[in-house]
CSV table of C-alpha atoms and ligand atoms in Angstrom, one decimal:
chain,number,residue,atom,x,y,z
A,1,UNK,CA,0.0,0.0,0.0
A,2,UNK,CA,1.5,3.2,-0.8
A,3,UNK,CA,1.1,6.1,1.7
A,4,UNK,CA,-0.9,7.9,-0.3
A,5,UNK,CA,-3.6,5.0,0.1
A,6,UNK,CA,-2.4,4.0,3.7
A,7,UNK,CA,-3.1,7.9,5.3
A,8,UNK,CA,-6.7,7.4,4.5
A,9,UNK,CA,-7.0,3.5,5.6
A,10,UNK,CA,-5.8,4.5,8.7
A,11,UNK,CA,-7.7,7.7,9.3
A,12,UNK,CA,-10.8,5.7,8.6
A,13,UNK,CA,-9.8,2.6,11.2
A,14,UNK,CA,-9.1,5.3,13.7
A,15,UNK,CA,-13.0,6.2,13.6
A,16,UNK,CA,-13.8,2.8,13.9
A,17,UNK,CA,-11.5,2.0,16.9
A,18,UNK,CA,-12.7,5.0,18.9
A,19,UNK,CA,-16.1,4.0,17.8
A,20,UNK,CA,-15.3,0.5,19.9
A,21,UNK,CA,-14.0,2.6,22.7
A,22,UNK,CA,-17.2,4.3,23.2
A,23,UNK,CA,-18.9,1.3,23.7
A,24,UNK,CA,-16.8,0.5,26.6
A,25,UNK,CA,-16.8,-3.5,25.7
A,26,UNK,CA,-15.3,-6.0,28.0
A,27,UNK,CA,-14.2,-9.1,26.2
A,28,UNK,CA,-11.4,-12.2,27.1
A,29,UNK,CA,-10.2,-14.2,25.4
A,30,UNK,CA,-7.2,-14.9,27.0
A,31,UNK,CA,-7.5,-18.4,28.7
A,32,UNK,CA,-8.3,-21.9,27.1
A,33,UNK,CA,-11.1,-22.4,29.9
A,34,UNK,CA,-14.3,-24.6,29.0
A,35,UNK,CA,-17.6,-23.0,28.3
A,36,UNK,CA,-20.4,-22.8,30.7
A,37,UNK,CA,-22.0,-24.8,28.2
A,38,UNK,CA,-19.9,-27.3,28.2
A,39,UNK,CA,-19.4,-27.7,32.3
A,40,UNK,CA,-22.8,-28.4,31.9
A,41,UNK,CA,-22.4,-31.6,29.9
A,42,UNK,CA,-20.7,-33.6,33.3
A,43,UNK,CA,-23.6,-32.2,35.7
A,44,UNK,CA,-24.4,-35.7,36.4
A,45,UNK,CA,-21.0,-36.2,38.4
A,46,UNK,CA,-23.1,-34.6,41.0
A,47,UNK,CA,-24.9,-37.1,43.2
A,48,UNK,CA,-23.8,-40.3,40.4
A,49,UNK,CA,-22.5,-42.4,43.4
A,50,UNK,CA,-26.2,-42.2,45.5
A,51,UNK,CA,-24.4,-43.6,48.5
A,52,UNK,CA,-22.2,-46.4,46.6
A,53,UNK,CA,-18.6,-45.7,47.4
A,54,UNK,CA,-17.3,-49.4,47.0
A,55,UNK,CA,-14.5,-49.2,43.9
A,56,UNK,CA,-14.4,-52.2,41.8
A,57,UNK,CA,-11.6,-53.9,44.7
A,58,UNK,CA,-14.0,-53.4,47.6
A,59,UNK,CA,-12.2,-50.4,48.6
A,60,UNK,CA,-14.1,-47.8,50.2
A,61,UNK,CA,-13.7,-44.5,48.2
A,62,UNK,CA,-14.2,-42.4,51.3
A,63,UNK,CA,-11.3,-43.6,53.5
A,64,UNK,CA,-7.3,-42.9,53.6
A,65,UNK,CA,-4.9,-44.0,51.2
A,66,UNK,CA,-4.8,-45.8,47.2
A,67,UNK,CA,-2.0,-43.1,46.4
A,68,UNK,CA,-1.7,-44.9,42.7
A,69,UNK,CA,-5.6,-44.0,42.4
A,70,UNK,CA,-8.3,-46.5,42.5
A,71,UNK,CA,-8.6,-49.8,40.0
A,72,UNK,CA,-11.1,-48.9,37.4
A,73,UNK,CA,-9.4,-45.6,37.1
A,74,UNK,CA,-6.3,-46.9,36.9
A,75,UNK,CA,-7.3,-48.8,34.2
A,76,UNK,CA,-9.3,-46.4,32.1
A,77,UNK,CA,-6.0,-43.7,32.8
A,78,UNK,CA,-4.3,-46.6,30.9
A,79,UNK,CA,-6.9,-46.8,28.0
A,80,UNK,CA,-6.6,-43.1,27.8
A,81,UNK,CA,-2.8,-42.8,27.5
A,82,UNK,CA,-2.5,-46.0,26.2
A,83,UNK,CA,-0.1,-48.0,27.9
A,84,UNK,CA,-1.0,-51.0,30.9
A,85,UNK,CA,-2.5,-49.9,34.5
A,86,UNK,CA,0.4,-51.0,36.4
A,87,UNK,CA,2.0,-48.0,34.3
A,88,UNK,CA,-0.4,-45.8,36.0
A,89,UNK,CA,-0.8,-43.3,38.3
A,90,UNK,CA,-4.4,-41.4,38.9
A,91,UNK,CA,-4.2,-38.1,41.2
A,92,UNK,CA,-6.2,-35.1,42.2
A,93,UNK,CA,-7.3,-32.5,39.6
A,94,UNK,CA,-4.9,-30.9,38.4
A,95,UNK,CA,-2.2,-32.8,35.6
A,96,UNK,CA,-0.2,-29.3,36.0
A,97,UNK,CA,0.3,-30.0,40.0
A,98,UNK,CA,1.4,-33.5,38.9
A,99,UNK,CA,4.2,-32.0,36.7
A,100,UNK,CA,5.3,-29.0,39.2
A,101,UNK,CA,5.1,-32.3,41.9
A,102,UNK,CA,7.4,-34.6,39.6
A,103,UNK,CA,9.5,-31.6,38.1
A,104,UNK,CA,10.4,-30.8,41.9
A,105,UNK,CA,10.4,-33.7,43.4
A,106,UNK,CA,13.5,-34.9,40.7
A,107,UNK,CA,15.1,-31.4,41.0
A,108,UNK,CA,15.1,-31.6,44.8
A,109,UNK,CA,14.9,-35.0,45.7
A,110,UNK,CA,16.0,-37.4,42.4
A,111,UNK,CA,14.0,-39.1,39.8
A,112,UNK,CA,15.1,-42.5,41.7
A,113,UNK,CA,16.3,-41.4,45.0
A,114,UNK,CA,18.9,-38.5,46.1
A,115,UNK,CA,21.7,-39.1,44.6
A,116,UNK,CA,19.9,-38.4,40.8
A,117,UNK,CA,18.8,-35.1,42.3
A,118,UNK,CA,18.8,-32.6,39.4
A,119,UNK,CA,20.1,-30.3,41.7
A,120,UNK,CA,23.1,-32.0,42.5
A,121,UNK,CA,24.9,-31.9,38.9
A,122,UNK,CA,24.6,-28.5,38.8
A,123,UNK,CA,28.4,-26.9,40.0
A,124,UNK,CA,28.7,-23.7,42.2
A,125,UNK,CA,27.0,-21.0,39.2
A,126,UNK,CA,25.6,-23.6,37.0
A,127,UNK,CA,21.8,-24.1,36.1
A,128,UNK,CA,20.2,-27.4,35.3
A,129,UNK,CA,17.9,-26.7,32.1
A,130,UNK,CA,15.0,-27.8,30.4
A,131,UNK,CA,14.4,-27.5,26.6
A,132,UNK,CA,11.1,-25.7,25.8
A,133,UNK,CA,9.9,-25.9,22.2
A,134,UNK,CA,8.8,-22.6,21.8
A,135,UNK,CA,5.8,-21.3,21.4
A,136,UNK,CA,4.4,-23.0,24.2
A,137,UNK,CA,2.1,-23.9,27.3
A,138,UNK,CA,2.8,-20.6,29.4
A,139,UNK,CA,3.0,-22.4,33.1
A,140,UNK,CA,5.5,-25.3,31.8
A,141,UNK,CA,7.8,-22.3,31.7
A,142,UNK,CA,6.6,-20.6,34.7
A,143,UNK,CA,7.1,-24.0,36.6
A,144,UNK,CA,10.6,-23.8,35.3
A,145,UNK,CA,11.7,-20.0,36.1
A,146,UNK,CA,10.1,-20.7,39.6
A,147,UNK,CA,12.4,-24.0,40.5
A,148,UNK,CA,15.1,-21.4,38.8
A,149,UNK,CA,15.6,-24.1,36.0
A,150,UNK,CA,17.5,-22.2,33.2
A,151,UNK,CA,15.2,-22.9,29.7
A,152,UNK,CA,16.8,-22.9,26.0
A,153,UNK,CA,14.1,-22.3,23.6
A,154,UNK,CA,13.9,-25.2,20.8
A,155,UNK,CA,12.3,-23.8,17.3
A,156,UNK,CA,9.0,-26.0,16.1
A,157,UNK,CA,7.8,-26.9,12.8
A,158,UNK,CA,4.5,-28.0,11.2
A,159,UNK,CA,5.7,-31.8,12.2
A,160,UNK,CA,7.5,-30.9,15.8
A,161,UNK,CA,9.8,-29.3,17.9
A,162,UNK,CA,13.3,-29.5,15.7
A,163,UNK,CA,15.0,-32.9,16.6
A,164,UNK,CA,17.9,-32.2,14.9
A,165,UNK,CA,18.4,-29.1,17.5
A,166,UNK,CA,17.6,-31.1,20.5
A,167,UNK,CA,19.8,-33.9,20.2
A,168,UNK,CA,22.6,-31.8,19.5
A,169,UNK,CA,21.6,-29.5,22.6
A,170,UNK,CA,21.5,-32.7,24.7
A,171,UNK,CA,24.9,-34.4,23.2
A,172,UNK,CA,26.7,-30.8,24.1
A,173,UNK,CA,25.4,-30.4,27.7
A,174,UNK,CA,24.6,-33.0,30.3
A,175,UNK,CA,22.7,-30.1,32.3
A,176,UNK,CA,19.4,-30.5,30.2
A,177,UNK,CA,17.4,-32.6,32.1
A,178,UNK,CA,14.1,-32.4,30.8
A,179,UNK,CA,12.2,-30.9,27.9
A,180,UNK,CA,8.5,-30.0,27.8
A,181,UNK,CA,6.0,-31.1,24.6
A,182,UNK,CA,2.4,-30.9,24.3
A,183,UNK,CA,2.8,-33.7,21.7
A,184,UNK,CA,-0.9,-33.4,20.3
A,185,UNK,CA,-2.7,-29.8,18.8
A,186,UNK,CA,0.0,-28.2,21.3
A,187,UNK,CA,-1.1,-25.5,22.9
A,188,UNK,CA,-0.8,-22.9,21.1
A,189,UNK,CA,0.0,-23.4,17.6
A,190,UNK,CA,-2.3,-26.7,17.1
A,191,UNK,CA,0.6,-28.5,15.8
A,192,UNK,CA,0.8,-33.0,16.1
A,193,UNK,CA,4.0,-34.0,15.7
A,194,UNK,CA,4.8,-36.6,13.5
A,195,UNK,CA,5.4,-40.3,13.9
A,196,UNK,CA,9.6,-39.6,13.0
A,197,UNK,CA,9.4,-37.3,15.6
A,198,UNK,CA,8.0,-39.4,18.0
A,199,UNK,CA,10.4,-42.2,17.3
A,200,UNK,CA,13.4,-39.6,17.9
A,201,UNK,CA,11.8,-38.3,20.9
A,202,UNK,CA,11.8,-42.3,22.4
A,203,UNK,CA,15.5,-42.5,21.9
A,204,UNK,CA,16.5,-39.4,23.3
A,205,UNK,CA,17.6,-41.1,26.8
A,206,UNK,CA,20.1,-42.8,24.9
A,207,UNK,CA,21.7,-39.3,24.2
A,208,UNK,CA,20.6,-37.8,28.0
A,209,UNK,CA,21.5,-40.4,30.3
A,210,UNK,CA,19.3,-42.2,33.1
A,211,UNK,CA,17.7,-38.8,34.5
A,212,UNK,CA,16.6,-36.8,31.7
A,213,UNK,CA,12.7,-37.1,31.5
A,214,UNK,CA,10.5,-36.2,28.6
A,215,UNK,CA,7.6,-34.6,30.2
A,216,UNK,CA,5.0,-35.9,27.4
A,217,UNK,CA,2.2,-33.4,28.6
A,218,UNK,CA,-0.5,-34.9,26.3
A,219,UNK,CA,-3.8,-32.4,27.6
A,220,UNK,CA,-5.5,-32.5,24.4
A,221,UNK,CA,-5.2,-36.5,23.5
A,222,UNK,CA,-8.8,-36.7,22.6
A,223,UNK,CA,-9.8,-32.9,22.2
A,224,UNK,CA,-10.8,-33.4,18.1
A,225,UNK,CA,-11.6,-31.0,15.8
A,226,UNK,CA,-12.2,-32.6,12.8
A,227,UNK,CA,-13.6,-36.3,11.6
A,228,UNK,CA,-10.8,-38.6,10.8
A,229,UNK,CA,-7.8,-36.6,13.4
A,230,UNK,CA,-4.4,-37.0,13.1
A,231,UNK,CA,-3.0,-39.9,15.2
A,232,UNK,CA,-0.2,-39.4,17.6
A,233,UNK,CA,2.1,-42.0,17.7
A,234,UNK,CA,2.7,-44.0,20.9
A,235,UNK,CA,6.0,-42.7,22.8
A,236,UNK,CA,5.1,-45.4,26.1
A,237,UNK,CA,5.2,-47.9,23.4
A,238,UNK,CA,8.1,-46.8,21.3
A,239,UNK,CA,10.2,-46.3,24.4
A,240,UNK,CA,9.4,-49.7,25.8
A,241,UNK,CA,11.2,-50.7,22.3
A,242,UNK,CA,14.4,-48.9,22.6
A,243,UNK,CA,14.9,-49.1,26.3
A,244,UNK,CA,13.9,-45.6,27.4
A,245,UNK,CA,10.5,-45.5,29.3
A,246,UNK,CA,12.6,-44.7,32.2
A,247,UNK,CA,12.9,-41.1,30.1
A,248,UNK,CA,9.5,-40.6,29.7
A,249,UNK,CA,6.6,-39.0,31.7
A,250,UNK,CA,3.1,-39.1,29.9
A,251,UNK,CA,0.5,-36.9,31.4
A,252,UNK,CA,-3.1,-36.2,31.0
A,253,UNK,CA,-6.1,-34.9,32.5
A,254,UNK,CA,-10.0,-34.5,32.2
A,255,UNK,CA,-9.9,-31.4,32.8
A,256,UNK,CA,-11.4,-30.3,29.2
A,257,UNK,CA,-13.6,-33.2,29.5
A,258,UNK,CA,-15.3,-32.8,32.5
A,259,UNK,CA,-15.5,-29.6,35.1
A,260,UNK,CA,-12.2,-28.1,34.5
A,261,UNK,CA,-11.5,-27.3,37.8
A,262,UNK,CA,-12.9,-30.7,39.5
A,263,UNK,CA,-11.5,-33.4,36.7
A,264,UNK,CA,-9.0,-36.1,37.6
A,265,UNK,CA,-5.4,-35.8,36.2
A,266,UNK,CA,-3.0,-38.9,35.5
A,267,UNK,CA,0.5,-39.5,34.6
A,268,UNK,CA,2.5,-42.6,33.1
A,269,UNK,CA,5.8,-44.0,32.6
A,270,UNK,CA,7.4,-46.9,33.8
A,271,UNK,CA,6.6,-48.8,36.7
A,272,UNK,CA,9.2,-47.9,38.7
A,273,UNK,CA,9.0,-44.3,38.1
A,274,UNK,CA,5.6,-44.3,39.2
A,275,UNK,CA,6.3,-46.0,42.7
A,276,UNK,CA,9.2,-43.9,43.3
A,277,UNK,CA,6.8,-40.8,42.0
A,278,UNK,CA,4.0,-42.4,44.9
A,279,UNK,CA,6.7,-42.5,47.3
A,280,UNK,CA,7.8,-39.0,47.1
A,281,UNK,CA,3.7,-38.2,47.0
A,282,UNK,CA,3.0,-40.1,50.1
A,283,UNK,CA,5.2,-37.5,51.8
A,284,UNK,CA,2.8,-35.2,51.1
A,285,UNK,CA,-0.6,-36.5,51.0
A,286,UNK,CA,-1.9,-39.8,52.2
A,287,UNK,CA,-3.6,-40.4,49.2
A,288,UNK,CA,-5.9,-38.4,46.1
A,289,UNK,CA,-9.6,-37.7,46.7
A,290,UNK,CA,-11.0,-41.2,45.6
A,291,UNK,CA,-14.5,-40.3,45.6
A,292,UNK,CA,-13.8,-37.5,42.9
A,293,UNK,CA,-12.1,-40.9,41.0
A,294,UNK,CA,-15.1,-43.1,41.6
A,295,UNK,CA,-17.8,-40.3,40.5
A,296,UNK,CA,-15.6,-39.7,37.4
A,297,UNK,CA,-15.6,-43.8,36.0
A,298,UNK,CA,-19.4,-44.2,37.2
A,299,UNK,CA,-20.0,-41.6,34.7
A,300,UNK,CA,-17.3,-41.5,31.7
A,301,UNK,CA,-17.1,-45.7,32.0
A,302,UNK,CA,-15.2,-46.5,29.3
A,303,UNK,CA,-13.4,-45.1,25.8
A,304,UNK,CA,-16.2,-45.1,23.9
A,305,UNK,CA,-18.4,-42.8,26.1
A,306,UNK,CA,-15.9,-40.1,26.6
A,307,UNK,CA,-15.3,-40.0,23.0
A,308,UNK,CA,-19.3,-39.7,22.8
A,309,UNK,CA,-18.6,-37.3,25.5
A,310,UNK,CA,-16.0,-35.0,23.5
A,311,UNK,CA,-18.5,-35.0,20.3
A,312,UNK,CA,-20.5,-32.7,22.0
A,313,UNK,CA,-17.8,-30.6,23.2
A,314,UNK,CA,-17.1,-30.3,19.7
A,315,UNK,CA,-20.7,-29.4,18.8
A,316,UNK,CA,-19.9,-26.1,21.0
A,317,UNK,CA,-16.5,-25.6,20.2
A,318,UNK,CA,-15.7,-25.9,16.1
A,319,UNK,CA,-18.6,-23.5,15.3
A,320,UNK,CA,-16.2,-21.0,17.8
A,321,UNK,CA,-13.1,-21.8,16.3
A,322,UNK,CA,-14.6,-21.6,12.3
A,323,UNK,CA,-16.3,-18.0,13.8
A,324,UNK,CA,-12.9,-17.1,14.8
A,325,UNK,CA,-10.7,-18.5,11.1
A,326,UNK,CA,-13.9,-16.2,9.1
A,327,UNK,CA,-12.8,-12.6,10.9
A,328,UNK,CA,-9.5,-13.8,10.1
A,329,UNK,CA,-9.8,-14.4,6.6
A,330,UNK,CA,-12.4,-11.9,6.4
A,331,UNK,CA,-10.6,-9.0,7.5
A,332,UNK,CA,-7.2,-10.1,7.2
A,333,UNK,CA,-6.8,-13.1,4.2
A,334,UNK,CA,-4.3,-11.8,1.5
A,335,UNK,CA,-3.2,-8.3,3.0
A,336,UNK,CA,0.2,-10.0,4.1
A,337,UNK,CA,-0.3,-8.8,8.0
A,338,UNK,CA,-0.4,-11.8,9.3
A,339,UNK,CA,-0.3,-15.5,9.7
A,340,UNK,CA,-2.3,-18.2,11.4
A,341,UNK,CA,-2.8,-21.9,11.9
A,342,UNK,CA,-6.2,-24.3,11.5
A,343,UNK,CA,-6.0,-26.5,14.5
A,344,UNK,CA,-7.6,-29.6,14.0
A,345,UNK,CA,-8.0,-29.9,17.6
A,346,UNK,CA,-6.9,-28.7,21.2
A,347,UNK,CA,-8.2,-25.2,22.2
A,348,UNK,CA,-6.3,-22.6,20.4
A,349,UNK,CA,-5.6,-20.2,17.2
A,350,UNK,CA,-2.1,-19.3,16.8
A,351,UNK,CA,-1.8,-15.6,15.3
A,352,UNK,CA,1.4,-14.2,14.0
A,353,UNK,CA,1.6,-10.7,13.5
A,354,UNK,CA,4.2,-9.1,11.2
A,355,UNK,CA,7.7,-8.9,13.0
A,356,UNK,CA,7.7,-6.6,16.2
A,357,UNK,CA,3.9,-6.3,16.3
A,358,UNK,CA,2.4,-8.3,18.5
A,359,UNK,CA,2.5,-6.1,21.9
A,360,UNK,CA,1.4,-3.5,20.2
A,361,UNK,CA,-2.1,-5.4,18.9
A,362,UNK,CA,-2.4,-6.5,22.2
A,363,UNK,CA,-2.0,-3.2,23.8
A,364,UNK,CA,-4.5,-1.9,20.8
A,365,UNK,CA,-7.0,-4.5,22.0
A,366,UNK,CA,-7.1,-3.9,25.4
A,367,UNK,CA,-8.1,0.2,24.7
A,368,UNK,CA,-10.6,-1.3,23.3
A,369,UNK,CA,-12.2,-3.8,25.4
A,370,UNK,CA,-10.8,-7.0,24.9
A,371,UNK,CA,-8.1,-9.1,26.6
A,372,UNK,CA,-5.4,-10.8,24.8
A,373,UNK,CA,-3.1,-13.1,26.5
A,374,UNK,CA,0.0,-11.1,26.8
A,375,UNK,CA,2.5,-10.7,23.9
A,376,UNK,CA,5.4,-13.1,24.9
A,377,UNK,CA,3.6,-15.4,27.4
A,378,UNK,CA,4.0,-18.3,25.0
A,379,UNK,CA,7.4,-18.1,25.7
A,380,UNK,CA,10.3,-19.1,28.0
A,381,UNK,CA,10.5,-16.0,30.2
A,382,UNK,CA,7.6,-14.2,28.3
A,383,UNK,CA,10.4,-13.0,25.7
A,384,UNK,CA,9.3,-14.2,22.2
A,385,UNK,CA,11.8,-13.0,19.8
A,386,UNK,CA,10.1,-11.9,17.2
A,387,UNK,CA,7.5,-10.0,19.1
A,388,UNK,CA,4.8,-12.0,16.5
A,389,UNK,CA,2.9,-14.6,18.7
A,390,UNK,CA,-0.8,-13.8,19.8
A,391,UNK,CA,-2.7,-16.9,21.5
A,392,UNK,CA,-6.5,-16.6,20.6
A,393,UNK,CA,-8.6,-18.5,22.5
A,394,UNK,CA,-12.2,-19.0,21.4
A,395,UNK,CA,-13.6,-21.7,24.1
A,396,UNK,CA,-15.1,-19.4,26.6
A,397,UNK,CA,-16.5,-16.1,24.8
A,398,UNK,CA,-20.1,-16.9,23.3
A,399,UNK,CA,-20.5,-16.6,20.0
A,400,UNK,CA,-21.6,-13.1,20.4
A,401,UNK,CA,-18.8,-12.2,22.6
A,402,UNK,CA,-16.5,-13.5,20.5
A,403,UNK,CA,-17.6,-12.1,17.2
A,404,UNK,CA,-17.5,-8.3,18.5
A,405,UNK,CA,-14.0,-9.3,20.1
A,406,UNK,CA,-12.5,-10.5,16.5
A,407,UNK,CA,-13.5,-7.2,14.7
A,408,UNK,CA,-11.9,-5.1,16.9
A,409,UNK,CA,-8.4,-8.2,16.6
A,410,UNK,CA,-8.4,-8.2,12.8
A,411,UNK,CA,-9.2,-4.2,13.0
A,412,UNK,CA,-6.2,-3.9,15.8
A,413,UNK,CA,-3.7,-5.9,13.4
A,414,UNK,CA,-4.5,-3.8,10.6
A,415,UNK,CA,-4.2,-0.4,12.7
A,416,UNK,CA,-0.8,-2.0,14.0
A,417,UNK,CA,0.3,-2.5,10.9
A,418,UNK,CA,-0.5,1.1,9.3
A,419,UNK,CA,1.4,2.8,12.2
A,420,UNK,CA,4.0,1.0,11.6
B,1,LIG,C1,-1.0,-28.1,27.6
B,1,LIG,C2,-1.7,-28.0,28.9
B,1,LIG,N1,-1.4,-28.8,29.9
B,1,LIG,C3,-2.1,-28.7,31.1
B,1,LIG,C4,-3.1,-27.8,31.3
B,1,LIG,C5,-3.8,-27.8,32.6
B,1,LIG,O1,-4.3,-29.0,32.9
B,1,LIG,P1,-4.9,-29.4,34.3
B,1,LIG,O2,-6.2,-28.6,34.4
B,1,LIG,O3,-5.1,-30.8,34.3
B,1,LIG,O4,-4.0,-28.9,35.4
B,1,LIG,C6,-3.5,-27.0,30.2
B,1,LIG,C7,-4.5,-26.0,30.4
B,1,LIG,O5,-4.7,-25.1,29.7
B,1,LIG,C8,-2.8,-27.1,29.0
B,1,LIG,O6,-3.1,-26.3,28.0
């Protein structure tokens, strides 16, 4: 556009933004939180057990202790992540405490007893570290920068985070000891990595050594999009084949599934990581809330109904999502101010603005009303180099919500772009 045409443009998006402004709006979309609408679709977790709190061993749900979670949870956890029960371990409702518990439980205490303490390799001024493929999940990081763990961004393509730079990260310095994924529609860029990637991912212990975990964070295993979704392959499975399921820690949650803030979370991995993880548990907690367990197999039962189960989440969340793409391509398709991706599943749009631009949208959107999650949050210390990513997230606006909040994005972008 030359400046002749832009002075105009600009002039005339100006009216429309303080046109917004005087209608003092008040619109998030910052966090991937559930619907109401779709809270509603577990309501009959309330009062499901009608006095029966005998789990499938006899056990009573009510009492003390089952820190590896109760049988028929243990079991569906195992369906879920695919791998065997005794592989299994079912907690309390949060998969993200499970990872801060493991992630500080092997920095401070070992991954199989004190001498593998993370903490102990470092030297006098040296840093363990975690590779973070980059965008990503916002409180893997912050879990990170709180334990003081030092994290190297790893660059991601359509099919993965870049293998070629992680093994020679971990061949060069025996101070990574972890790396975080979000193996399936990754929050936020939507991205499944592919089966080669997988099968590098299982052999990375041989690189690593004993202690080095793969914390498999896979939140949005069953969160579809689309008919016929992408598979992920099996990293419990490949693992098992080269001799590496020590290395890796599978996690998952239903969270996005149930009530988001009353779900069940699990995590898997070898057998003896998940007594050694019960063991450091049981120092904190004589066992997970059971009864939330029991509640959460008398309704979801088996495979089958929780996929049933996330088909009508999907009825509430694609027609959010395709809203979300049309303002997009809409307002923005062709003018070269942006990218974004078309998730086939997991709960968000990944925006990329034209270098250096993304506070400044953000900053745009907020003086008009609606919340962005911050510019750089995706990011290992909220420092995204290219000042570009912007996480939408459509779940919890209405459709009325969210429409009014996408015409001032796309109209923010464009205004961004003009001043610049
Ligand atoms: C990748 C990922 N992992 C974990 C969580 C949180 O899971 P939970 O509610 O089980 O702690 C989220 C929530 O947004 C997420 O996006």
């Amino acid at each position: 556009m030359s400046t002749s045409n832009a002075q105009p443009r600009r002039q005339e998006l100006l009216n429309q933004y303080q046109q917004i402004q005087a209608k003092k709006l008040n619109l998030d979309v910052t966090r991937g939180k559930p619907a109401t609408s779709q809270l509603n679709l577990s309501d009959s977790l309330d009062g499901i057990l009608a006095g029966n709190y005998k789990c499938a061993d006899g056990t009573d749900a009510r009492n003390y202790g089952g820190g590896l979670g109760i049988p028929e949870a243990r079991q569906f956890a195992a369906d879920y992540l695919e791998t065997t029960a005794a592989r299994v371990m079912v907690g309390g409702n949060s998969s993200l405490q499970m990872m801060y518990q493991y992630v500080q439980g092997a920095f401070q205490h070992g991954v199989r007893g004190a001498d593998s303490a993370w903490v102990r390799e470092a030297g006098s001024g040296q840093r363990i570290k975690f590779l973070c493929p980059a965008p990503g999940y916002d409180r893997h990081f912050s879990i990170c920068e709180y334990l003081g763990i030092e994290m190297i961004p790893v660059t991601m393509d359509e099919s993965g985070p870049d293998m070629n730079q992680v093994e020679a990260l971990l061949r060069n310095d025996p101070l990574i000891k972890g790396i975080w994924c979000v193996p399936k529609y990754a929050n936020p860029n939507g991205v499944v990595y592919s089966a080669a990637v997988v099968e590098r991912f299982a052999q990375l212990g041989k690189i690593a050594g004993a202690n080095f975990r793969i914390m498999w964070d896979n939140a949005y295993a069953e969160h579809h999009l689309v008919d016929n979704p992408p598979v992920l392959a099996n990293i419990l499975a490949l693992s098992e084949k080269y001799g590496t399921l020590d290395n890796v820690i599978v996690i998952g949650s239903t969270s996005k599934i149930t009530h988001a803030g009353a779900g069940i979370a699990f995590i898997a991995s070898s057998e003896a990581n998940i007594q050694a993880f019960n063991d450091h548990l049981g120092i904190q907690s004589i066992g997970p809330d059971k009864v939330n367990q029991l509640r959460h197999m008398r309704m979801l039962k088996d495979m089958d109904a929780l996929r049933a189960l996330m088909q009508q989440h999907r009825a509430i969340l694609q027609p959010k999502f395709e809203l979300v793409l049309k303002h997009l391509e809409q307002g923005l398709g062709g003018k070269g101010l942006g990218s974004w991706n078309k998730p086939a599943g997991g709960y968000f749009i990944l925006f990329d603005t034209l270098p250096d631009q993304a506070d400044k949208v953000v900053k745009l959107c907020a003086g008009a009303g609606v919340k962005l999650t911050p510019a750089g949050s995706t990011w290992p210390y909220k420092k995204d180099p290219a000042n570009t990513n912007i996480r939408l997230a459509p779940s919890f606006p209405s459709l009325a919500e969210l429409d009014e909040a996408m015409q001032v994005f796309v109209l923010c972008v464009e205004l961004a772009a003009l001043d610049q």
